[in-house]
XYZ file of C-alpha atoms in Angstrom:
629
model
C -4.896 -24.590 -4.703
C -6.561 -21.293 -5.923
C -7.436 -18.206 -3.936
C -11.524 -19.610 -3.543
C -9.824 -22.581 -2.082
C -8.667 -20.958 0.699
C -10.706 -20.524 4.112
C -7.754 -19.771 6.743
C -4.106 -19.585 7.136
C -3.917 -23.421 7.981
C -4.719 -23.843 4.134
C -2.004 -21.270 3.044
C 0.551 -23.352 4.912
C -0.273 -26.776 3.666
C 1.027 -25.074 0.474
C 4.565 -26.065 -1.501
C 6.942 -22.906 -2.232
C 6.436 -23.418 -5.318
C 2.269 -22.913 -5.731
C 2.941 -19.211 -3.969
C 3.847 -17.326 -7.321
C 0.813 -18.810 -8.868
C -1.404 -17.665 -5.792
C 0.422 -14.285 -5.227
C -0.341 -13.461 -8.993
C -4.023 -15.142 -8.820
C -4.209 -12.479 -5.745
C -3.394 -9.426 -7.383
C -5.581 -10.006 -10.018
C -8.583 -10.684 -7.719
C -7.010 -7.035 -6.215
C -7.197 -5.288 -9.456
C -10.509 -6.074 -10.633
C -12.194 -5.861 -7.609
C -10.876 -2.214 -6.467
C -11.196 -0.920 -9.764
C -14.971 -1.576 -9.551
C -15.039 -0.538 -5.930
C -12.430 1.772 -5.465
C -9.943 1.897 -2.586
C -6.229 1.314 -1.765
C -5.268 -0.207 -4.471
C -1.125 -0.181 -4.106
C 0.048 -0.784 -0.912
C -1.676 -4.307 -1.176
C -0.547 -4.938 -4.283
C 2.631 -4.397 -2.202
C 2.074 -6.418 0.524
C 1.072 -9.842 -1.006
C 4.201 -11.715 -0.437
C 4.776 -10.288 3.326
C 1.351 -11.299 4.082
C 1.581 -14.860 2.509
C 4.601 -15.596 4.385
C 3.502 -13.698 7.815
C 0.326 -16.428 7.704
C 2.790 -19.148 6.567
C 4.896 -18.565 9.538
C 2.871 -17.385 12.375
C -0.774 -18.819 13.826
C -3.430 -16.240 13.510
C -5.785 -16.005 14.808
C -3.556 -17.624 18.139
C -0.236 -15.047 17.228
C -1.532 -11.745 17.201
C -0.845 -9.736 13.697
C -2.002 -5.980 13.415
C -1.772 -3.683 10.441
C -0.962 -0.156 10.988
C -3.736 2.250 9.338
C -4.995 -1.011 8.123
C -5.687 0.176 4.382
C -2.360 -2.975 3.672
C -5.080 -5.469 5.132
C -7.039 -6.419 1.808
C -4.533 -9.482 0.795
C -4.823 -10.238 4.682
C -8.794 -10.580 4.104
C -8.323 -12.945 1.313
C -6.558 -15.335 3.067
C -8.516 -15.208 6.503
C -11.348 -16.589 4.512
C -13.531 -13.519 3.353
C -12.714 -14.128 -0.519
C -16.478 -15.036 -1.186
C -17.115 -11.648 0.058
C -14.412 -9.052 -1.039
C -16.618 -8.042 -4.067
C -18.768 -5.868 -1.277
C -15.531 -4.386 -0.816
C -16.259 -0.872 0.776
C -19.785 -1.414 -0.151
C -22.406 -0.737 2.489
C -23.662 -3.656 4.326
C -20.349 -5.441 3.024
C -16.646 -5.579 3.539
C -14.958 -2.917 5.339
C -11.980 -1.145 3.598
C -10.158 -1.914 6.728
C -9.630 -4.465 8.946
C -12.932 -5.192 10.778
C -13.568 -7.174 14.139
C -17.303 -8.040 13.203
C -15.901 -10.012 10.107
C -12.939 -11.694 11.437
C -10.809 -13.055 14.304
C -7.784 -12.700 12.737
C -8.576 -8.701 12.824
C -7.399 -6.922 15.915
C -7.405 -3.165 15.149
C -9.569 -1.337 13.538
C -9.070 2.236 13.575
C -7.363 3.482 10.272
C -5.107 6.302 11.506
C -1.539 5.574 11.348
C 1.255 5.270 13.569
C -0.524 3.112 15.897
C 0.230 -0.415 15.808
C 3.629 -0.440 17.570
C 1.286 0.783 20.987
C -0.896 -1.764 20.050
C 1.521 -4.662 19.868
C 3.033 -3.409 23.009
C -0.197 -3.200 25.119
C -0.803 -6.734 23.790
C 2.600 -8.277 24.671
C 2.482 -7.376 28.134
C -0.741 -8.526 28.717
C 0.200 -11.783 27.406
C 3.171 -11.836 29.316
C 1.332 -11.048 32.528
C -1.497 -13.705 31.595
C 1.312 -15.981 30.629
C 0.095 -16.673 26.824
C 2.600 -18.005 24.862
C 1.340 -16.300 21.834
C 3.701 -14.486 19.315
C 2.604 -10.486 18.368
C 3.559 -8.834 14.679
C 2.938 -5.425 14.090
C 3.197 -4.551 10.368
C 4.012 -0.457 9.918
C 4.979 0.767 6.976
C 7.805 3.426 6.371
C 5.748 6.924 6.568
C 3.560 5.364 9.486
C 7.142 5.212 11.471
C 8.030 8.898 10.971
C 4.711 9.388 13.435
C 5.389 10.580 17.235
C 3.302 7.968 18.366
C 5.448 5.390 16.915
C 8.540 5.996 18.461
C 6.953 6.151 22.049
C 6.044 2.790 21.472
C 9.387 1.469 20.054
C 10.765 3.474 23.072
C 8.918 1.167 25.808
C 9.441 -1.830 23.073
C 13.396 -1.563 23.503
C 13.008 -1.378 27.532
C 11.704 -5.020 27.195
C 13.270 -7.455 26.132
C 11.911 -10.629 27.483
C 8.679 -10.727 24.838
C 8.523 -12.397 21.437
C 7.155 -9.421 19.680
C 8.002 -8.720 15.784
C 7.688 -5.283 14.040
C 7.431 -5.636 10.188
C 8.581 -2.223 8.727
C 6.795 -2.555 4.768
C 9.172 -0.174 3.379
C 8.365 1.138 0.212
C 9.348 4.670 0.225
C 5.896 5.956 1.024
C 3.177 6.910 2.594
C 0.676 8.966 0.151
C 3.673 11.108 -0.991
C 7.352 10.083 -0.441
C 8.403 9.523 3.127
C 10.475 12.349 4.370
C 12.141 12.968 7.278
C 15.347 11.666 8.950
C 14.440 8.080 9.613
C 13.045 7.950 5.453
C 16.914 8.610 4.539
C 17.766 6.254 6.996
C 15.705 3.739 5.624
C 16.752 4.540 2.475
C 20.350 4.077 3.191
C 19.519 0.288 4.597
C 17.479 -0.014 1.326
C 20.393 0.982 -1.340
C 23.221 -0.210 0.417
C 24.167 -3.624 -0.291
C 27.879 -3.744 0.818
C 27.180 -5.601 4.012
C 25.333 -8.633 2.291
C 28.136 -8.271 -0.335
C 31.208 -8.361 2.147
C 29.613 -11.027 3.995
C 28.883 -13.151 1.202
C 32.411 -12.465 -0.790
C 34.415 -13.749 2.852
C 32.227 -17.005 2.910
C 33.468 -17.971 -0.045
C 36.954 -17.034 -0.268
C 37.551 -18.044 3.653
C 35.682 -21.624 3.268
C 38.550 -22.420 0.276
C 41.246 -21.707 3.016
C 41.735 -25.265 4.985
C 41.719 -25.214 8.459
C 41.740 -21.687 9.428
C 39.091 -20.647 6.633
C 36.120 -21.560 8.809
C 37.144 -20.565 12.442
C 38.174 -16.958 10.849
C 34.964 -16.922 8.825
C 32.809 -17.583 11.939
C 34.701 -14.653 13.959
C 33.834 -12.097 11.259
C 30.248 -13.258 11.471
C 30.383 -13.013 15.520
C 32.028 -9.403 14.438
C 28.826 -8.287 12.381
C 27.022 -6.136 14.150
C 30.359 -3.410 14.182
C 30.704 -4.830 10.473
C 27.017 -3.853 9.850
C 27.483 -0.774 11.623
C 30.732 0.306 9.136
C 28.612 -1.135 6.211
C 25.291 -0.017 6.635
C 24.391 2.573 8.666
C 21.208 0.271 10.495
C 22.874 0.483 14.096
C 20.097 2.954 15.035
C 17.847 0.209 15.886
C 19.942 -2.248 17.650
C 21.193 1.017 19.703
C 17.517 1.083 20.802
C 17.659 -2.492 21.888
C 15.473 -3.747 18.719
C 17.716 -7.295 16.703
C 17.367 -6.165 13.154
C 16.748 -8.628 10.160
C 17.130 -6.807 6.972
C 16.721 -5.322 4.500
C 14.686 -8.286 3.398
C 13.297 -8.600 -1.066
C 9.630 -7.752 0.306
C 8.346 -9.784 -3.114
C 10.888 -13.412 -2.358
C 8.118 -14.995 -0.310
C 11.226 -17.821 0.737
C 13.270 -15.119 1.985
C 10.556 -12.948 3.766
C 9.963 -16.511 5.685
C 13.500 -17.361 6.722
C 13.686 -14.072 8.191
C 10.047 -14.362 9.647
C 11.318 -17.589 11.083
C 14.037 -16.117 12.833
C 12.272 -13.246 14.338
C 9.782 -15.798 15.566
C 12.176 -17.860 17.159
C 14.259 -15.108 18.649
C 11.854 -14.607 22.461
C 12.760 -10.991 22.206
C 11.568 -7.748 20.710
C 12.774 -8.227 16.481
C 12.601 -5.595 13.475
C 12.108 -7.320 9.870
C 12.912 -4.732 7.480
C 11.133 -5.321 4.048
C 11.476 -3.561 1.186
C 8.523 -3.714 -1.110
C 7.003 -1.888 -4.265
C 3.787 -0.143 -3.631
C 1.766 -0.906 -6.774
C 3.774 -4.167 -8.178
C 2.611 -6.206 -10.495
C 0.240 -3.571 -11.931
C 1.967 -1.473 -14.833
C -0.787 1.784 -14.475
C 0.122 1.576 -10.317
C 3.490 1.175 -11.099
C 4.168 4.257 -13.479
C 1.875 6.635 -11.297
C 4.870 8.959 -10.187
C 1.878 10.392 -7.738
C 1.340 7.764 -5.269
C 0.985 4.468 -7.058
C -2.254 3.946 -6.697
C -2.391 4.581 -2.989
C -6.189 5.099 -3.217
C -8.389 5.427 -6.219
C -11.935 5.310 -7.078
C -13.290 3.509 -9.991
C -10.986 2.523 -12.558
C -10.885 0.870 -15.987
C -8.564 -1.762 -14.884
C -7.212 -2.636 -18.108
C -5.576 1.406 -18.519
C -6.284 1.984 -14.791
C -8.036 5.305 -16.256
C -10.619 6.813 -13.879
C -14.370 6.137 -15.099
C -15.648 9.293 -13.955
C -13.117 12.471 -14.096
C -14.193 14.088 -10.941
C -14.079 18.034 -11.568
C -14.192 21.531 -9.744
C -13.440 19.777 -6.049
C -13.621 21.294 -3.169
C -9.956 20.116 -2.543
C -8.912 22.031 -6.286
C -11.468 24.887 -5.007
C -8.886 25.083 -1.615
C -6.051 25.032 -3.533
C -6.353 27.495 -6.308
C -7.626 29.845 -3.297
C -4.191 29.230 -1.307
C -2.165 29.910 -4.323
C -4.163 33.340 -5.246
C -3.613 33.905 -1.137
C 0.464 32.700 -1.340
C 0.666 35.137 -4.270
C 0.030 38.305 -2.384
C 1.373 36.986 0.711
C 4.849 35.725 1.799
C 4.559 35.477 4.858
C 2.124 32.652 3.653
C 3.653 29.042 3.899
C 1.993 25.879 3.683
C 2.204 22.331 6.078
C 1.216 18.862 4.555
C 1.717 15.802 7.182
C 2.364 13.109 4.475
C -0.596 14.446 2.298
C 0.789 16.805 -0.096
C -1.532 15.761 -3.324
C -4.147 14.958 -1.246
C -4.987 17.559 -0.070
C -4.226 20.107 -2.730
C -0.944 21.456 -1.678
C 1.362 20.309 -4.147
C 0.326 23.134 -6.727
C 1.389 25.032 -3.619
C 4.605 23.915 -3.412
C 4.964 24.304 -6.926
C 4.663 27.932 -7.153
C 6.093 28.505 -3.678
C 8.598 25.183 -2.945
C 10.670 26.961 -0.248
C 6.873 27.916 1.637
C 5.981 24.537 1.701
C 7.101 21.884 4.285
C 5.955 18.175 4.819
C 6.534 16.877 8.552
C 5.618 12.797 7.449
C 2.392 11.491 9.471
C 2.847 13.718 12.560
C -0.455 16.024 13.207
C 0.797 16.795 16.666
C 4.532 18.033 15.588
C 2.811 19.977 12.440
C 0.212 21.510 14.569
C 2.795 23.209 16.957
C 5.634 23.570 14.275
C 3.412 25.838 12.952
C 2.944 27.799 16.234
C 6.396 28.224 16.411
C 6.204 29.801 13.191
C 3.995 32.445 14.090
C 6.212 33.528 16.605
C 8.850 34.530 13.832
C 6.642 36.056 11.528
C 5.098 33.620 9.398
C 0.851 32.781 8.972
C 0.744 28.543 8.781
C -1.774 26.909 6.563
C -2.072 23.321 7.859
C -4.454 21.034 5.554
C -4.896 17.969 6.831
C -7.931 15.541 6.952
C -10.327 16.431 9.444
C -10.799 13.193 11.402
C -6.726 13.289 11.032
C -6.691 16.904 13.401
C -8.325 14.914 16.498
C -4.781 13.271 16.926
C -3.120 17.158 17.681
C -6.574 18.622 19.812
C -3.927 19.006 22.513
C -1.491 20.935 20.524
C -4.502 23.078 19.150
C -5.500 23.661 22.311
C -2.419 24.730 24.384
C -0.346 25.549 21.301
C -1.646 27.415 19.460
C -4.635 28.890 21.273
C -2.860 29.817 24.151
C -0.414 31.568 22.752
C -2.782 33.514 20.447
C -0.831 31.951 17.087
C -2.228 32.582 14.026
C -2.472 29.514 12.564
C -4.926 28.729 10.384
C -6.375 24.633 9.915
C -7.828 23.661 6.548
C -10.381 19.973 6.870
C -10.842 18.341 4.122
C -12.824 15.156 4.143
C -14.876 17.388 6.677
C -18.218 15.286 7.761
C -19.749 12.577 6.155
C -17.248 10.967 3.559
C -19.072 7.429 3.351
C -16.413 4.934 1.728
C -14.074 4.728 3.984
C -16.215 3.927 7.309
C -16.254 4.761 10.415
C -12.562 6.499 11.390
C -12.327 8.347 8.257
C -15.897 10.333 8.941
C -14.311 14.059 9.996
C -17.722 14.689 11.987
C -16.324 15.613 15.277
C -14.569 18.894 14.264
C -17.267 21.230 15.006
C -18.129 19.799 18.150
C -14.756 19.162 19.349
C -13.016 22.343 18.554
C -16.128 24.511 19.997
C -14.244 24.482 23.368
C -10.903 26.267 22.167
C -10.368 29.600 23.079
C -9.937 31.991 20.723
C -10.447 29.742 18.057
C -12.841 31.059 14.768
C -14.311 28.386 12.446
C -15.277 28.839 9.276
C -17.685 26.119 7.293
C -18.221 27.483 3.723
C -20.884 26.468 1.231
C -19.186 26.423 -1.853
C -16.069 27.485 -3.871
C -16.601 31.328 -3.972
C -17.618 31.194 -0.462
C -14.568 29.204 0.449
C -12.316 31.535 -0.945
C -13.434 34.063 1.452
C -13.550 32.391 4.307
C -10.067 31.252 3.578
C -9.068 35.051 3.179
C -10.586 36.037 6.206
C -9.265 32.859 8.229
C -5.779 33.830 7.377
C -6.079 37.572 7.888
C -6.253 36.193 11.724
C -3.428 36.672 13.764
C -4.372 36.695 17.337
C -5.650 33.195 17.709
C -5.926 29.804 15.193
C -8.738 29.701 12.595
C -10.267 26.621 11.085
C -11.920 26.109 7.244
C -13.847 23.027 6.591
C -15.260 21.670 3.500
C -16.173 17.948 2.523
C -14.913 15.712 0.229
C -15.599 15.341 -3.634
C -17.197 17.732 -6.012
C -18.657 21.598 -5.383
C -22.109 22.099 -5.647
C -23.159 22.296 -9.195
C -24.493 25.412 -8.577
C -23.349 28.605 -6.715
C -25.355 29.226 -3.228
C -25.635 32.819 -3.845
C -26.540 34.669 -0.705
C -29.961 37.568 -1.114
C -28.650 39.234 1.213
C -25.869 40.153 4.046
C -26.873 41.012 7.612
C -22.967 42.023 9.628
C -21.801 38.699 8.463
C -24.872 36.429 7.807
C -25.845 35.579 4.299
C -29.561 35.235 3.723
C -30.197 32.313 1.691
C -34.298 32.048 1.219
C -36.552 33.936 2.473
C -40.579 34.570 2.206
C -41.615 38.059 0.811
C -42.881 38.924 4.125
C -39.778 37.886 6.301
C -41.047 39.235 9.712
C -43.568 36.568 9.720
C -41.433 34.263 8.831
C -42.307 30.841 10.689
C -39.230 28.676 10.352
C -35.812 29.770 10.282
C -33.360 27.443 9.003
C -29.492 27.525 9.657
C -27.939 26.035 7.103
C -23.840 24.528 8.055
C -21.223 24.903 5.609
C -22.738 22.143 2.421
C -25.846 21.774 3.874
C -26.877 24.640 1.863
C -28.198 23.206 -1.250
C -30.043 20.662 1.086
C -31.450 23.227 3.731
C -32.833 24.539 -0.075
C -34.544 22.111 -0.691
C -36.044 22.103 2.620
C -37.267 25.460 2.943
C -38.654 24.579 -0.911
C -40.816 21.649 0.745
C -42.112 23.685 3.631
C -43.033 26.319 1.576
C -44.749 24.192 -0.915
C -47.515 23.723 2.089
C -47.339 27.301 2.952
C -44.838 27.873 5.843
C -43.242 30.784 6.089
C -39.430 30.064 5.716
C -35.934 31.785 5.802
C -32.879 30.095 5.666
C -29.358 31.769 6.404
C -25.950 30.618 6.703
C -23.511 32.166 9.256
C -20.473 30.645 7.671
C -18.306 31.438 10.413
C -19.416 28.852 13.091
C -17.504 30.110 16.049
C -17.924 32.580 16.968
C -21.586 32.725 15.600
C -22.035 36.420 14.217
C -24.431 38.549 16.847
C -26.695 39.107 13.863
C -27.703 35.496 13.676
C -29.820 36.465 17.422
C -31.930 38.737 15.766
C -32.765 36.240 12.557
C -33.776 33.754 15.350
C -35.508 35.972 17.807
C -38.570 36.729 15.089
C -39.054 32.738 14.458
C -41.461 30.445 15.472
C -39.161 27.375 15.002
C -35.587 26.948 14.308
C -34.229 24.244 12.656
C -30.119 23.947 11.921
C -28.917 21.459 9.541
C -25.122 20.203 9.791
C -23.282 17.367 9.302
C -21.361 17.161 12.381
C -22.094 15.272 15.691
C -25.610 17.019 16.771
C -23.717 16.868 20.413
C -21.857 19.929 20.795
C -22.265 20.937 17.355
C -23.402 23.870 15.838
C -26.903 23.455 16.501
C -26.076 22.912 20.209
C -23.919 26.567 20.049
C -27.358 28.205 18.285
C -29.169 27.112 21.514
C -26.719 27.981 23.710
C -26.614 31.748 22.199
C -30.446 32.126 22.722
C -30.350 30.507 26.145
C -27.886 33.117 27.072
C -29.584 36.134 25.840
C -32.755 34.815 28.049
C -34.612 33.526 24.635
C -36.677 30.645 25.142
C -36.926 29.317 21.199
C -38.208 26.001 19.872
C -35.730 24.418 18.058
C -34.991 21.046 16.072
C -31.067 19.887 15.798
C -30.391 18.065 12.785
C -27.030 16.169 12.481
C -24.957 13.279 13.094
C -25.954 11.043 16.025
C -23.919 10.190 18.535
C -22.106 6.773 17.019
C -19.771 5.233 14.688
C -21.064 5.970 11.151
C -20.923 2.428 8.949
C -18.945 2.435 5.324
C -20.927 2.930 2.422
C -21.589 5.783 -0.201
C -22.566 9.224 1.246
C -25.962 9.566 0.071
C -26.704 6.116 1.876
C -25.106 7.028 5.230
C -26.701 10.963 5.177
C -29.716 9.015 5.091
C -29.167 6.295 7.554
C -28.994 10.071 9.890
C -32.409 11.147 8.796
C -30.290 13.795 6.408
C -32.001 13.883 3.438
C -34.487 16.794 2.689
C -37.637 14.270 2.374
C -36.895 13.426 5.848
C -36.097 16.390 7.481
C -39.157 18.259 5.806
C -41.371 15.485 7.265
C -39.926 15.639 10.688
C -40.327 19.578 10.711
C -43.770 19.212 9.050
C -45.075 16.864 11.895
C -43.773 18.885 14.775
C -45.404 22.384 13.106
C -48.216 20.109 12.912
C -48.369 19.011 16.892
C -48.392 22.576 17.521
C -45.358 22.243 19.379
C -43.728 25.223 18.570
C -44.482 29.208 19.530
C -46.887 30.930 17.551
């Protein structure tokens, strides 16, 4: 039977052991050809092939209940739910999420992408079912780094406390999350992982004991009744049983027979199980495999013969952030860098090159790096925490009572900061600027391109009485530097008419809106509106001198690409309205939703947030007079 053949688990498991090679390899083919067209994550599928096959082998999706933590691992799952016709619209828009999607499938539960989560989920699930009294079986698949998360061991906390509920955790441990797992559970995983002595013992008394007649077998079954103190002398894996959890492992994450013996057992078991696998993010694919980076974890369009990029994307904003750090680190040492999980990422590992003791990576725990880095104010030290930004919604609370409370100087660097496209809804930051307007003592800073990000990073981190943010978006800089006309006490003039006084419009431009607010005031002036466009680049607090641009125009328009509710645009309005100035005024931005997968340029315009559009909308409300003259 070959991959096209297959609509459902059912058809996986009329299968004979020995077709699943042939299917496992027909599968990562299908992975590599497609994803290097598409891009996406790439290795931890190639990973996951065998667990999956024999996780829909051995339990009855869509009846048993199987979630994917961060959900990026879900691809070979799609394959073999029935969506193979359709995985070459792979992160496409209008066609298959990158993550598991409930729109496409039953047999997808969860479909939020940060990590750490499906333990909670699997939890929430089994008691339900318990209380309903469904019979049906619940697998949580987490890999390694998602388990150094906080959120995690809450949920393996309330797991342990219950043990009347046939609910399986699958750890997929590879060694990784983006960057190597760290941490103290990532050595002990890696002690389970390297130590064979148990298995060894075990295997080396079966055989000598079962020559010995008549007491060979009785003693041989004691020492197997003795194995969880054995294990414990062994192999260091009593941490989970302490916490209540049986433990089946480490299991070869790539012998499908094995992975389904052990499956079986955990199934069987009417109790709370962990199946340790160990797999090898990228296998089967020599470029994934020798990428010493992250094997692949995510990639955009590759030749998928050399698995070279097609495009070599240059002069990022991510490489902008990070040669601006190091020039920062240089003069500074009080200066130290936090990664959670994400060192390459997001541009700190030339960081921790130059400055290895000033850099520290926490695993996938926002919350713990958020007020870790509070704590290091308090001895001395200025924190740069870069994360994603949808990732710093997870540690709002530690933001919030953390760090502004106690006036710490840390400063937050978003990448991926508002519309990022590919990756669908969850991986959009556009809540930052809304969300973070409410913090006390809080600055913002939303820079337009390198240069200008270099400066706000200076000035973020030469703040020491409260925490700063810098946002920027994801891929390249602007081809072209935004160069300001003119400074008015921390506004940059963009644009302006030669008579700005009478200016009509005034446009203010958010962070890389710029070259697009451009092109706007370029339209409006083409039909003879007066127009000025500024940028405040700090967003909060908005510089006084912004009220006085916005006092002497007619209309005024901001363009951001944040949530238009309590956004910037909402903050401009709110500064006028509180000085007693009643101003016309159009918010453009992200409305208030879940923004669908697909590339940037398509979803900006799905928002009305392209210039065409935005010009027209302006353009029709000058025209209905509904403005002051």
């Amino acid at each position: 039977m070959q991959l096209r053949d297959i609509s459902g688990p059912a058809d996986l498991r009329r299968l004979e052991p020995a077709d699943l090679a042939a299917l496992a390899a027909e599968i990562r083919e299908t992975l590599i050809t497609t994803v290097a067209r598409t891009g996406g994550h790439l290795g931890p599928n190639l990973g996951l092939v065998e667990v999956t096959l024999a996780l829909h082998r051995v339990f009855d999706s869509p009846q048993d209940k199987i979630v994917f933590d961060t959900g990026h691992q879900a691809y070979v799952h799609k394959l073999v739910t029935g969506r193979f016709q359709d995985f070459s619209t792979l992160r496409q828009r209008d066609g298959m999420s990158g993550y598991p999607s409930r729109s496409e499938s039953v047999h997808d539960i969860v479909e939020n992408s940060h990590a750490s989560t499906s333990l909670s989920w699997i939890d929430g699930i089994a008691d339900a079912f318990k209380l309903l009294g469904d019979d049906a079986r619940v697998v949580g698949v987490i890999g390694d780094g998602a388990m150094t998360g906080g959120m995690a061991w809450e949920a393996l906390n309330n797991i342990s406390g219950k043990q009347d509920r046939p609910l399986v955790i699958v750890i997929n441990d590879n060694g990784r999350s983006y960057s190597p797992t760290v941490g103290g559970l990532a050595h002990h995983l890696s002690t389970l992982r390297t130590s064979g002595g148990y298995e060894k013992f075990l295997a080396w008394g079966k055989r000598t004991l079962q020559r010995t007649p008549v007491v060979g077998r009785p003693v041989f079954r004691l020492l197997h009744g003795l194995k969880r103190g054995l294990k414990d002398m062994v192999i260091p894996q009593g941490m989970f049983q302490d916490l209540g959890l049986k433990y089946i492992g480490p299991i070869d994450g790539h012998d499908v027979s094995a992975l389904e013996a052990a499956f079986v057992r955990a199934r069987d078991f009417g109790g709370p199980v962990l199946v340790h696998c160990i797999t090898a993010k990228g296998r089967g694919y020599a470029p994934a495999e020798a990428d010493a980076a992250d094997h692949f974890h995510g990639i955009g369009a590759i030749n998928a013969e050399t698995g070279k990029p097609l495009k070599i994307v240059d002069n990022t904003w991510t490489q902008a952030f990070s040669d601006a750090l190091i020039s920062i680190g240089h003069k500074r040492s009080d200066v130290v860098a936090i990664t959670a999980a994400m060192l390459a990422p997001t541009g700190l590992d030339r960081f921790a090159e130059k400055f290895p003791q000033r850099t520290f990576d926490v695993g996938i725990a926002e919350q713990h790096a958020a007020t870790s880095a509070a704590g290091m104010t308090f001895a001395g030290l200025h924190p740069v925490v870069a994360v994603y930004a949808t990732f710093l919604n997870r540690a709002f609370d530690q933001v919030l009572m953390d760090c502004a409370l106690h006036r710490a100087g840390v400063t937050f660097v978003l990448d991926r900061a508002g519309v990022t496209g590919d990756d669908g809804a969850s991986h959009n930051g556009v809540w930052d600027m809304a969300a973070f307007q409410v913090v006390p003592h809080l600055s913002m800073f939303a820079p337009r391109d390198g240069l200008v990000l270099q400066r706000a990073l200076e000035a973020a981190t030469d703040i020491s009485d409260g925490p700063s943010i810098v946002r920027f978006p994801k891929g390249s800089l602007p081809p072209v530097t935004v160069a300001a006309r003119s400074h008015a006490d921390g506004l940059d003039v963009l644009d302006e008419t030669k008579d700005a006084s009478a200016a009509d419009i005034c446009i203010v431009s958010i962070g890389s809106m710029a070259v697009l607010s451009l092109d706007v005031a370029a339209r409006l002036k083409s039909v003879g509106l007066s127009v000025r466009v500024v940028d405040p680049v700090r967003i909060k607090p908005l510089p006084a001198s912004l009220l006085d641009e916005l006092a002497g125009a007619s209309l005024v328009v901001t363009i951001e690409d944040g949530v238009r509710i309590g956004g910037v645009g909402e903050a401009v309005a709110r500064l006028l309205r509180d000085n007693g100035i009643t101003q016309s005024q159009m918010i453009f931005g992200v409305s208030d939703s879940f923004l669908d997968h697909g590339a940037r340029a398509a979803v900006l315009a799905s928002q009305g947030l392209t210039p065409e559009q935005i010009s027209v909308a302006v353009l029709d409300r000058v025209r209905a007079g509904e403005f002051r003259s």
